[in-house]
C-alpha cells in the first residue's frame, strides 16, 4: 500500500489545489464530486482532479491517507480541507474564497 500512499502524497504536495473525486472535472461521476467541481470552477480556482475510480487501491488509499471516509476530498497546499459538505458550507458562508486567498491560491472570481 505504500506505493499508493507515495502517489497520493506526491499529488497532495505537488499541486496547490487537488481534488480527489469520482470522475474527472469535465465529467464528474457523482453528485458530490460535481458540486465541488462547480464551486471550484465558479471561483475560478486552478486545480487538479484525480479520478479515484481508476483504481480501488487509490479509492481506499485516499480514505486512509486523510482518515476521512468519503470522496470527494479537497487538498489545498498540502492540507486536507474537507469533503463536499464542508466545501459547500465554506462556500455559502463566504469563507472558501478567503481560505484560498489566505493560502495564496488565486481565484479569478470576486464572488
GROMACS .gro file of N, CA, C and O in nm:
model
  444
    1UNK      N    1   0.083  -0.122   0.000
    1UNK     CA    2   0.000   0.000   0.000
    1UNK      C    3   0.086   0.126   0.000
    1UNK      O    4   0.037   0.233  -0.027
    2UNK      N    5   0.216   0.112   0.031
    2UNK     CA    6   0.299   0.232   0.040
    2UNK      C    7   0.314   0.301  -0.096
    2UNK      O    8   0.327   0.422  -0.104
    3UNK      N    9   0.308   0.224  -0.205
    3UNK     CA   10   0.318   0.284  -0.337
    3UNK      C   11   0.204   0.382  -0.362
    3UNK      O   12   0.226   0.492  -0.412
    4UNK      N   13   0.083   0.343  -0.326
    4UNK     CA   14  -0.032   0.430  -0.347
    4UNK      C   15  -0.025   0.549  -0.253
    4UNK      O   16  -0.059   0.661  -0.289
    5UNK      N   17   0.025   0.527  -0.132
    5UNK     CA   18   0.040   0.636  -0.036
    5UNK      C   19   0.141   0.739  -0.086
    5UNK      O   20   0.119   0.859  -0.073
    6UNK      N   21   0.251   0.691  -0.146
    6UNK     CA   22   0.351   0.783  -0.202
    6UNK      C   23   0.292   0.863  -0.317
    6UNK      O   24   0.318   0.983  -0.330
    7UNK      N   25   0.211   0.797  -0.400
    7UNK     CA   26   0.146   0.865  -0.512
    7UNK      C   27   0.053   0.975  -0.460
    7UNK      O   28   0.058   1.089  -0.507
    8UNK      N   29  -0.031   0.940  -0.362
    8UNK     CA   30  -0.124   1.038  -0.306
    8UNK      C   31  -0.048   1.154  -0.245
    8UNK      O   32  -0.079   1.270  -0.269
    9UNK      N   33   0.055   1.122  -0.169
    9UNK     CA   34   0.137   1.224  -0.103
    9UNK      C   35   0.199   1.319  -0.205
    9UNK      O   36   0.199   1.440  -0.186
   10UNK      N   37   0.250   1.263  -0.316
   10UNK     CA   38   0.313   1.349  -0.417
   10UNK      C   39   0.209   1.437  -0.487
   10UNK      O   40   0.238   1.553  -0.520
   11UNK      N   41   0.087   1.385  -0.508
   11UNK     CA   42  -0.019   1.468  -0.568
   11UNK      C   43  -0.059   1.580  -0.473
   11UNK      O   44  -0.074   1.695  -0.514
   12UNK      N   45  -0.077   1.546  -0.345
   12UNK     CA   46  -0.120   1.644  -0.245
   12UNK      C   47  -0.015   1.754  -0.229
   12UNK      O   48  -0.048   1.872  -0.220
   13UNK      N   49   0.112   1.714  -0.226
   13UNK     CA   50   0.219   1.811  -0.201
   13UNK      C   51   0.270   1.879  -0.329
   13UNK      O   52   0.331   1.984  -0.322
   14UNK      N   53   0.242   1.815  -0.444
   14UNK     CA   54   0.293   1.868  -0.569
   14UNK      C   55   0.198   1.963  -0.642
   14UNK      O   56   0.234   2.022  -0.743
   15UNK      N   57   0.076   1.977  -0.592
   15UNK     CA   58  -0.023   2.065  -0.655
   15UNK      C   59  -0.079   2.158  -0.549
   15UNK      O   60  -0.108   2.115  -0.438
   16UNK      N   61  -0.096   2.286  -0.583
   16UNK     CA   62  -0.153   2.380  -0.487
   16UNK      C   63  -0.293   2.337  -0.445
   16UNK      O   64  -0.328   2.344  -0.328
   17UNK      N   65  -0.373   2.296  -0.543
   17UNK     CA   66  -0.510   2.253  -0.514
   17UNK      C   67  -0.534   2.122  -0.588
   17UNK      O   68  -0.517   2.116  -0.709
   18UNK      N   69  -0.572   2.019  -0.513
   18UNK     CA   70  -0.601   1.890  -0.576
   18UNK      C   71  -0.731   1.834  -0.518
   18UNK      O   72  -0.755   1.841  -0.399
   19UNK      N   73  -0.813   1.784  -0.609
   19UNK     CA   74  -0.942   1.728  -0.570
   19UNK      C   75  -0.944   1.580  -0.606
   19UNK      O   76  -0.935   1.545  -0.724
   20UNK      N   77  -0.948   1.496  -0.504
   20UNK     CA   78  -0.966   1.353  -0.527
   20UNK      C   79  -1.116   1.332  -0.540
   20UNK      O   80  -1.192   1.365  -0.449
   21UNK      N   81  -1.158   1.281  -0.655
   21UNK     CA   82  -1.300   1.280  -0.688
   21UNK      C   83  -1.336   1.155  -0.767
   21UNK      O   84  -1.249   1.085  -0.815
   22UNK      N   85  -1.467   1.133  -0.779
   22UNK     CA   86  -1.516   1.026  -0.865
   22UNK      C   87  -1.542   1.088  -1.002
   22UNK      O   88  -1.627   1.174  -1.015
   23UNK      N   89  -1.463   1.044  -1.099
   23UNK     CA   90  -1.472   1.102  -1.233
   23UNK      C   91  -1.365   1.206  -1.252
   23UNK      O   92  -1.265   1.209  -1.181
   24UNK      N   93  -1.388   1.293  -1.350
   24UNK     CA   94  -1.292   1.399  -1.383
   24UNK      C   95  -1.363   1.534  -1.372
   24UNK      O   96  -1.487   1.539  -1.374
   25UNK      N   97  -1.286   1.644  -1.365
   25UNK     CA   98  -1.353   1.775  -1.359
   25UNK      C   99  -1.448   1.798  -1.477
   25UNK      O  100  -1.553   1.859  -1.459
   26UNK      N  101  -1.415   1.745  -1.593
   26UNK     CA  102  -1.501   1.762  -1.709
   26UNK      C  103  -1.620   1.668  -1.710
   26UNK      O  104  -1.720   1.693  -1.777
   27UNK      N  105  -1.608   1.559  -1.634
   27UNK     CA  106  -1.715   1.459  -1.633
   27UNK      C  107  -1.722   1.391  -1.496
   27UNK      O  108  -1.682   1.277  -1.479
   28UNK      N  109  -1.773   1.465  -1.395
   28UNK     CA  110  -1.786   1.407  -1.262
   28UNK      C  111  -1.880   1.286  -1.264
   28UNK      O  112  -1.980   1.287  -1.334
   29UNK      N  113  -1.846   1.184  -1.186
   29UNK     CA  114  -1.925   1.061  -1.184
   29UNK      C  115  -2.014   1.049  -1.061
   29UNK      O  116  -2.074   0.945  -1.039
   30UNK      N  117  -2.018   1.152  -0.977
   30UNK     CA  118  -2.114   1.151  -0.866
   30UNK      C  119  -2.152   1.295  -0.834
   30UNK      O  120  -2.078   1.388  -0.864
   31UNK      N  121  -2.267   1.311  -0.775
   31UNK     CA  122  -2.320   1.445  -0.747
   31UNK      C  123  -2.233   1.526  -0.653
   31UNK      O  124  -2.218   1.647  -0.670
   32UNK      N  125  -2.174   1.460  -0.554
   32UNK     CA  126  -2.093   1.533  -0.457
   32UNK      C  127  -1.966   1.586  -0.522
   32UNK      O  128  -1.927   1.700  -0.502
   33UNK      N  129  -1.902   1.501  -0.603
   33UNK     CA  130  -1.784   1.546  -0.677
   33UNK      C  131  -1.822   1.660  -0.770
   33UNK      O  132  -1.751   1.760  -0.781
   34UNK      N  133  -1.938   1.647  -0.835
   34UNK     CA  134  -1.986   1.750  -0.926
   34UNK      C  135  -2.008   1.884  -0.857
   34UNK      O  136  -1.977   1.989  -0.912
   35UNK      N  137  -2.060   1.881  -0.734
   35UNK     CA  138  -2.084   2.005  -0.661
   35UNK      C  139  -1.952   2.077  -0.631
   35UNK      O  140  -1.942   2.199  -0.645
   36UNK      N  141  -1.852   2.000  -0.587
   36UNK     CA  142  -1.723   2.062  -0.554
   36UNK      C  143  -1.658   2.119  -0.681
   36UNK      O  144  -1.604   2.229  -0.679
   37UNK      N  145  -1.668   2.045  -0.792
   37UNK     CA  146  -1.616   2.094  -0.920
   37UNK      C  147  -1.685   2.226  -0.957
   37UNK      O  148  -1.619   2.322  -0.997
   38UNK      N  149  -1.817   2.231  -0.942
   38UNK     CA  150  -1.891   2.354  -0.975
   38UNK      C  151  -1.843   2.472  -0.892
   38UNK      O  152  -1.827   2.582  -0.943
   39UNK      N  153  -1.822   2.448  -0.763
   39UNK     CA  154  -1.778   2.556  -0.673
   39UNK      C  155  -1.639   2.604  -0.714
   39UNK      O  156  -1.615   2.724  -0.727
   40UNK      N  157  -1.546   2.510  -0.736
   40UNK     CA  158  -1.410   2.548  -0.773
   40UNK      C  159  -1.409   2.621  -0.908
   40UNK      O  160  -1.339   2.721  -0.925
   41UNK      N  161  -1.487   2.569  -1.003
   41UNK     CA  162  -1.495   2.635  -1.135
   41UNK      C  163  -1.556   2.774  -1.123
   41UNK      O  164  -1.510   2.869  -1.186
   42UNK      N  165  -1.659   2.787  -1.041
   42UNK     CA  166  -1.724   2.916  -1.020
   42UNK      C  167  -1.626   3.018  -0.963
   42UNK      O  168  -1.625   3.134  -1.003
   43UNK      N  169  -1.545   2.972  -0.869
   43UNK     CA  170  -1.446   3.060  -0.808
   43UNK      C  171  -1.325   3.085  -0.898
   43UNK      O  172  -1.246   3.174  -0.871
   44UNK      N  173  -1.314   3.005  -1.004
   44UNK     CA  174  -1.202   3.023  -1.095
   44UNK      C  175  -1.070   2.975  -1.038
   44UNK      O  176  -0.963   3.026  -1.070
   45UNK      N  177  -1.077   2.874  -0.952
   45UNK     CA  178  -0.956   2.819  -0.890
   45UNK      C  179  -0.896   2.715  -0.984
   45UNK      O  180  -0.966   2.630  -1.037
   46UNK      N  181  -0.766   2.723  -1.004
   46UNK     CA  182  -0.695   2.625  -1.085
   46UNK      C  183  -0.666   2.504  -0.996
   46UNK      O  184  -0.606   2.519  -0.889
   47UNK      N  185  -0.711   2.387  -1.036
   47UNK     CA  186  -0.692   2.269  -0.952
   47UNK      C  187  -0.671   2.146  -1.039
   47UNK      O  188  -0.702   2.146  -1.157
   48UNK      N  189  -0.619   2.042  -0.976
   48UNK     CA  190  -0.602   1.915  -1.046
   48UNK      C  191  -0.704   1.818  -0.991
   48UNK      O  192  -0.719   1.803  -0.870
   49UNK      N  193  -0.777   1.751  -1.079
   49UNK     CA  194  -0.871   1.648  -1.040
   49UNK      C  195  -0.805   1.512  -1.054
   49UNK      O  196  -0.741   1.485  -1.155
   50UNK      N  197  -0.817   1.428  -0.951
   50UNK     CA  198  -0.765   1.292  -0.956
   50UNK      C  199  -0.884   1.197  -0.945
   50UNK      O  200  -0.958   1.201  -0.847
   51UNK      N  201  -0.901   1.115  -1.047
   51UNK     CA  202  -1.015   1.024  -1.055
   51UNK      C  203  -0.987   0.898  -0.973
   51UNK      O  204  -0.906   0.814  -1.012
   52UNK      N  205  -1.057   0.883  -0.859
   52UNK     CA  206  -1.034   0.765  -0.774
   52UNK      C  207  -1.099   0.639  -0.830
   52UNK      O  208  -1.072   0.529  -0.782
   53UNK      N  209  -1.181   0.655  -0.933
   53UNK     CA  210  -1.247   0.538  -0.992
   53UNK      C  211  -1.152   0.456  -1.080
   53UNK      O  212  -1.187   0.347  -1.123
   54UNK      N  213  -1.033   0.510  -1.106
   54UNK     CA  214  -0.938   0.437  -1.190
   54UNK      C  215  -0.877   0.318  -1.117
   54UNK      O  216  -0.826   0.228  -1.181
   55UNK      N  217  -0.883   0.318  -0.983
   55UNK     CA  218  -0.825   0.206  -0.909
   55UNK      C  219  -0.885   0.196  -0.769
   55UNK      O  220  -0.900   0.297  -0.700
   56UNK      N  221  -0.921   0.073  -0.730
   56UNK     CA  222  -0.973   0.051  -0.596
   56UNK      C  223  -0.870   0.084  -0.490
   56UNK      O  224  -0.902   0.130  -0.381
   57UNK      N  225  -0.744   0.060  -0.524
   57UNK     CA  226  -0.634   0.088  -0.431
   57UNK      C  227  -0.628   0.238  -0.402
   57UNK      O  228  -0.613   0.280  -0.287
   58UNK      N  229  -0.643   0.318  -0.507
   58UNK     CA  230  -0.642   0.464  -0.490
   58UNK      C  231  -0.765   0.508  -0.412
   58UNK      O  232  -0.756   0.591  -0.321
   59UNK      N  233  -0.878   0.451  -0.445
   59UNK     CA  234  -1.003   0.488  -0.379
   59UNK      C  235  -0.997   0.461  -0.229
   59UNK      O  236  -1.041   0.542  -0.148
   60UNK      N  237  -0.942   0.345  -0.191
   60UNK     CA  238  -0.927   0.312  -0.050
   60UNK      C  239  -0.811   0.390   0.012
   60UNK      O  240  -0.820   0.437   0.126
   61UNK      N  241  -0.705   0.406  -0.065
   61UNK     CA  242  -0.585   0.474  -0.015
   61UNK      C  243  -0.610   0.617   0.027
   61UNK      O  244  -0.558   0.662   0.130
   62UNK      N  245  -0.691   0.691  -0.049
   62UNK     CA  246  -0.715   0.831  -0.015
   62UNK      C  247  -0.796   0.841   0.114
   62UNK      O  248  -0.776   0.933   0.194
   63UNK      N  249  -0.884   0.746   0.137
   63UNK     CA  250  -0.964   0.747   0.262
   63UNK      C  251  -0.874   0.724   0.382
   63UNK      O  252  -0.891   0.785   0.487
   64UNK      N  253  -0.776   0.634   0.366
   64UNK     CA  254  -0.683   0.606   0.475
   64UNK      C  255  -0.585   0.722   0.492
   64UNK      O  256  -0.548   0.757   0.604
   65UNK      N  257  -0.543   0.781   0.381
   65UNK     CA  258  -0.446   0.891   0.384
   65UNK      C  259  -0.500   1.007   0.468
   65UNK      O  260  -0.431   1.066   0.549
   66UNK      N  261  -0.627   1.039   0.446
   66UNK     CA  262  -0.689   1.154   0.513
   66UNK      C  263  -0.761   1.117   0.642
   66UNK      O  264  -0.801   1.204   0.717
   67UNK      N  265  -0.782   0.986   0.660
   67UNK     CA  266  -0.867   0.939   0.770
   67UNK      C  267  -1.007   1.000   0.757
   67UNK      O  268  -1.068   1.042   0.854
   68UNK      N  269  -1.054   1.009   0.634
   68UNK     CA  270  -1.185   1.067   0.601
   68UNK      C  271  -1.257   0.965   0.514
   68UNK      O  272  -1.202   0.920   0.414
   69UNK      N  273  -1.381   0.929   0.549
   69UNK     CA  274  -1.445   0.813   0.484
   69UNK      C  275  -1.506   0.838   0.347
   69UNK      O  276  -1.543   0.742   0.279
   70UNK      N  277  -1.519   0.962   0.307
   70UNK     CA  278  -1.593   0.987   0.182
   70UNK      C  279  -1.508   1.060   0.078
   70UNK      O  280  -1.406   1.119   0.108
   71UNK      N  281  -1.557   1.054  -0.045
   71UNK     CA  282  -1.496   1.121  -0.159
   71UNK      C  283  -1.605   1.208  -0.218
   71UNK      O  284  -1.720   1.164  -0.222
   72UNK      N  285  -1.580   1.329  -0.260
   72UNK     CA  286  -1.451   1.392  -0.289
   72UNK      C  287  -1.377   1.441  -0.164
   72UNK      O  288  -1.436   1.459  -0.059
   73UNK      N  289  -1.248   1.465  -0.186
   73UNK     CA  290  -1.162   1.524  -0.083
   73UNK      C  291  -1.079   1.634  -0.147
   73UNK      O  292  -1.014   1.611  -0.249
   74UNK      N  293  -1.082   1.752  -0.086
   74UNK     CA  294  -1.009   1.867  -0.140
   74UNK      C  295  -0.888   1.896  -0.052
   74UNK      O  296  -0.900   1.904   0.071
   75UNK      N  297  -0.774   1.912  -0.119
   75UNK     CA  298  -0.649   1.948  -0.051
   75UNK      C  299  -0.600   2.080  -0.108
   75UNK      O  300  -0.602   2.101  -0.229
   76UNK      N  301  -0.557   2.169  -0.020
   76UNK     CA  302  -0.502   2.297  -0.061
   76UNK      C  303  -0.366   2.314   0.006
   76UNK      O  304  -0.357   2.307   0.129
   77UNK      N  305  -0.264   2.332  -0.076
   77UNK     CA  306  -0.127   2.349  -0.027
   77UNK      C  307  -0.090   2.239   0.073
   77UNK      O  308  -0.034   2.265   0.179
   78UNK      N  309  -0.125   2.115   0.038
   78UNK     CA  310  -0.087   2.001   0.119
   78UNK      C  311  -0.176   1.973   0.238
   78UNK      O  312  -0.153   1.878   0.311
   79UNK      N  313  -0.278   2.057   0.259
   79UNK     CA  314  -0.367   2.038   0.374
   79UNK      C  315  -0.504   1.988   0.329
   79UNK      O  316  -0.561   2.040   0.234
   80UNK      N  317  -0.556   1.892   0.404
   80UNK     CA  318  -0.691   1.842   0.377
   80UNK      C  319  -0.791   1.947   0.423
   80UNK      O  320  -0.787   1.991   0.537
   81UNK      N  321  -0.878   1.992   0.332
   81UNK     CA  322  -0.978   2.093   0.367
   81UNK      C  323  -1.109   2.025   0.406
   81UNK      O  324  -1.170   2.058   0.507
   82UNK      N  325  -1.155   1.930   0.324
   82UNK     CA  326  -1.278   1.861   0.357
   82UNK      C  327  -1.342   1.798   0.235
   82UNK      O  328  -1.286   1.798   0.126
   83UNK      N  329  -1.462   1.747   0.260
   83UNK     CA  330  -1.541   1.685   0.155
   83UNK      C  331  -1.647   1.782   0.106
   83UNK      O  332  -1.643   1.902   0.133
   84UNK      N  333  -1.744   1.730   0.035
   84UNK     CA  334  -1.846   1.812  -0.029
   84UNK      C  335  -1.920   1.903   0.069
   84UNK      O  336  -1.934   2.023   0.044
   85UNK      N  337  -1.970   1.848   0.179
   85UNK     CA  338  -2.049   1.929   0.274
   85UNK      C  339  -1.968   2.046   0.329
   85UNK      O  340  -2.016   2.158   0.337
   86UNK      N  341  -1.845   2.017   0.369
   86UNK     CA  342  -1.759   2.122   0.427
   86UNK      C  343  -1.729   2.229   0.323
   86UNK      O  344  -1.739   2.349   0.352
   87UNK      N  345  -1.694   2.187   0.202
   87UNK     CA  346  -1.662   2.283   0.095
   87UNK      C  347  -1.785   2.369   0.065
   87UNK      O  348  -1.776   2.491   0.052
   88UNK      N  349  -1.901   2.304   0.055
   88UNK     CA  350  -2.025   2.377   0.024
   88UNK      C  351  -2.057   2.477   0.135
   88UNK      O  352  -2.092   2.591   0.109
   89UNK      N  353  -2.045   2.434   0.261
   89UNK     CA  354  -2.073   2.526   0.373
   89UNK      C  355  -1.976   2.643   0.376
   89UNK      O  356  -2.017   2.757   0.398
   90UNK      N  357  -1.848   2.615   0.353
   90UNK     CA  358  -1.748   2.723   0.350
   90UNK      C  359  -1.780   2.821   0.237
   90UNK      O  360  -1.770   2.942   0.253
   91UNK      N  361  -1.818   2.766   0.120
   91UNK     CA  362  -1.851   2.849   0.005
   91UNK      C  363  -1.971   2.937   0.034
   91UNK      O  364  -1.970   3.057   0.012
   92UNK      N  365  -2.079   2.876   0.088
   92UNK     CA  366  -2.202   2.950   0.114
   92UNK      C  367  -2.181   3.057   0.221
   92UNK      O  368  -2.246   3.161   0.218
   93UNK      N  369  -2.091   3.031   0.314
   93UNK     CA  370  -2.064   3.128   0.421
   93UNK      C  371  -1.964   3.234   0.375
   93UNK      O  372  -1.934   3.328   0.450
   94UNK      N  373  -1.912   3.219   0.252
   94UNK     CA  374  -1.814   3.315   0.201
   94UNK      C  375  -1.674   3.293   0.258
   94UNK      O  376  -1.587   3.377   0.242
   95UNK      N  377  -1.653   3.178   0.323
   95UNK     CA  378  -1.523   3.151   0.386
   95UNK      C  379  -1.423   3.087   0.290
   95UNK      O  380  -1.303   3.100   0.308
   96UNK      N  381  -1.473   3.018   0.188
   96UNK     CA  382  -1.384   2.944   0.100
   96UNK      C  383  -1.294   3.038   0.020
   96UNK      O  384  -1.174   3.015   0.007
   97UNK      N  385  -1.354   3.147  -0.029
   97UNK     CA  386  -1.276   3.243  -0.106
   97UNK      C  387  -1.161   3.298  -0.021
   97UNK      O  388  -1.047   3.308  -0.066
   98UNK      N  389  -1.193   3.335   0.105
   98UNK     CA  390  -1.092   3.386   0.196
   98UNK      C  391  -0.986   3.282   0.228
   98UNK      O  392  -0.868   3.315   0.242
   99UNK      N  393  -1.028   3.157   0.238
   99UNK     CA  394  -0.934   3.048   0.265
   99UNK      C  395  -0.831   3.038   0.153
   99UNK      O  396  -0.712   3.026   0.178
  100UNK      N  397  -0.880   3.042   0.028
  100UNK     CA  398  -0.788   3.035  -0.085
  100UNK      C  399  -0.692   3.154  -0.085
  100UNK      O  400  -0.572   3.137  -0.108
  101UNK      N  401  -0.743   3.274  -0.057
  101UNK     CA  402  -0.658   3.393  -0.051
  101UNK      C  403  -0.551   3.376   0.056
  101UNK      O  404  -0.434   3.406   0.033
  102UNK      N  405  -0.595   3.331   0.173
  102UNK     CA  406  -0.503   3.307   0.285
  102UNK      C  407  -0.389   3.213   0.248
  102UNK      O  408  -0.276   3.232   0.290
  103UNK      N  409  -0.423   3.112   0.169
  103UNK     CA  410  -0.324   3.012   0.128
  103UNK      C  411  -0.244   3.056   0.006
  103UNK      O  412  -0.158   2.983  -0.041
  104UNK      N  413  -0.276   3.174  -0.047
  104UNK     CA  414  -0.203   3.224  -0.163
  104UNK      C  415  -0.244   3.159  -0.293
  104UNK      O  416  -0.166   3.152  -0.388
  105UNK      N  417  -0.367   3.109  -0.299
  105UNK     CA  418  -0.420   3.047  -0.421
  105UNK      C  419  -0.512   3.148  -0.488
  105UNK      O  420  -0.605   3.196  -0.427
  106UNK      N  421  -0.483   3.179  -0.613
  106UNK     CA  422  -0.564   3.281  -0.679
  106UNK      C  423  -0.696   3.223  -0.730
  106UNK      O  424  -0.700   3.112  -0.782
  107UNK      N  425  -0.801   3.299  -0.707
  107UNK     CA  426  -0.933   3.265  -0.758
  107UNK      C  427  -0.974   3.383  -0.846
  107UNK      O  428  -0.967   3.497  -0.803
  108UNK      N  429  -1.017   3.354  -0.968
  108UNK     CA  430  -1.044   3.464  -1.061
  108UNK      C  431  -1.177   3.532  -1.035
  108UNK      O  432  -1.199   3.645  -1.075
  109UNK      N  433  -1.267   3.463  -0.965
  109UNK     CA  434  -1.398   3.522  -0.939
  109UNK      C  435  -1.396   3.602  -0.809
  109UNK      O  436  -1.343   3.558  -0.709
  110UNK      N  437  -1.454   3.720  -0.814
  110UNK     CA  438  -1.461   3.803  -0.693
  110UNK      C  439  -1.592   3.778  -0.619
  110UNK      O  440  -1.632   3.854  -0.534
  111UNK      N  441  -1.661   3.669  -0.656
  111UNK     CA  442  -1.792   3.637  -0.598
  111UNK      C  443  -1.786   3.624  -0.447
  111UNK      O  444  -1.695   3.573  -0.390
   0.00000   0.00000   0.00000
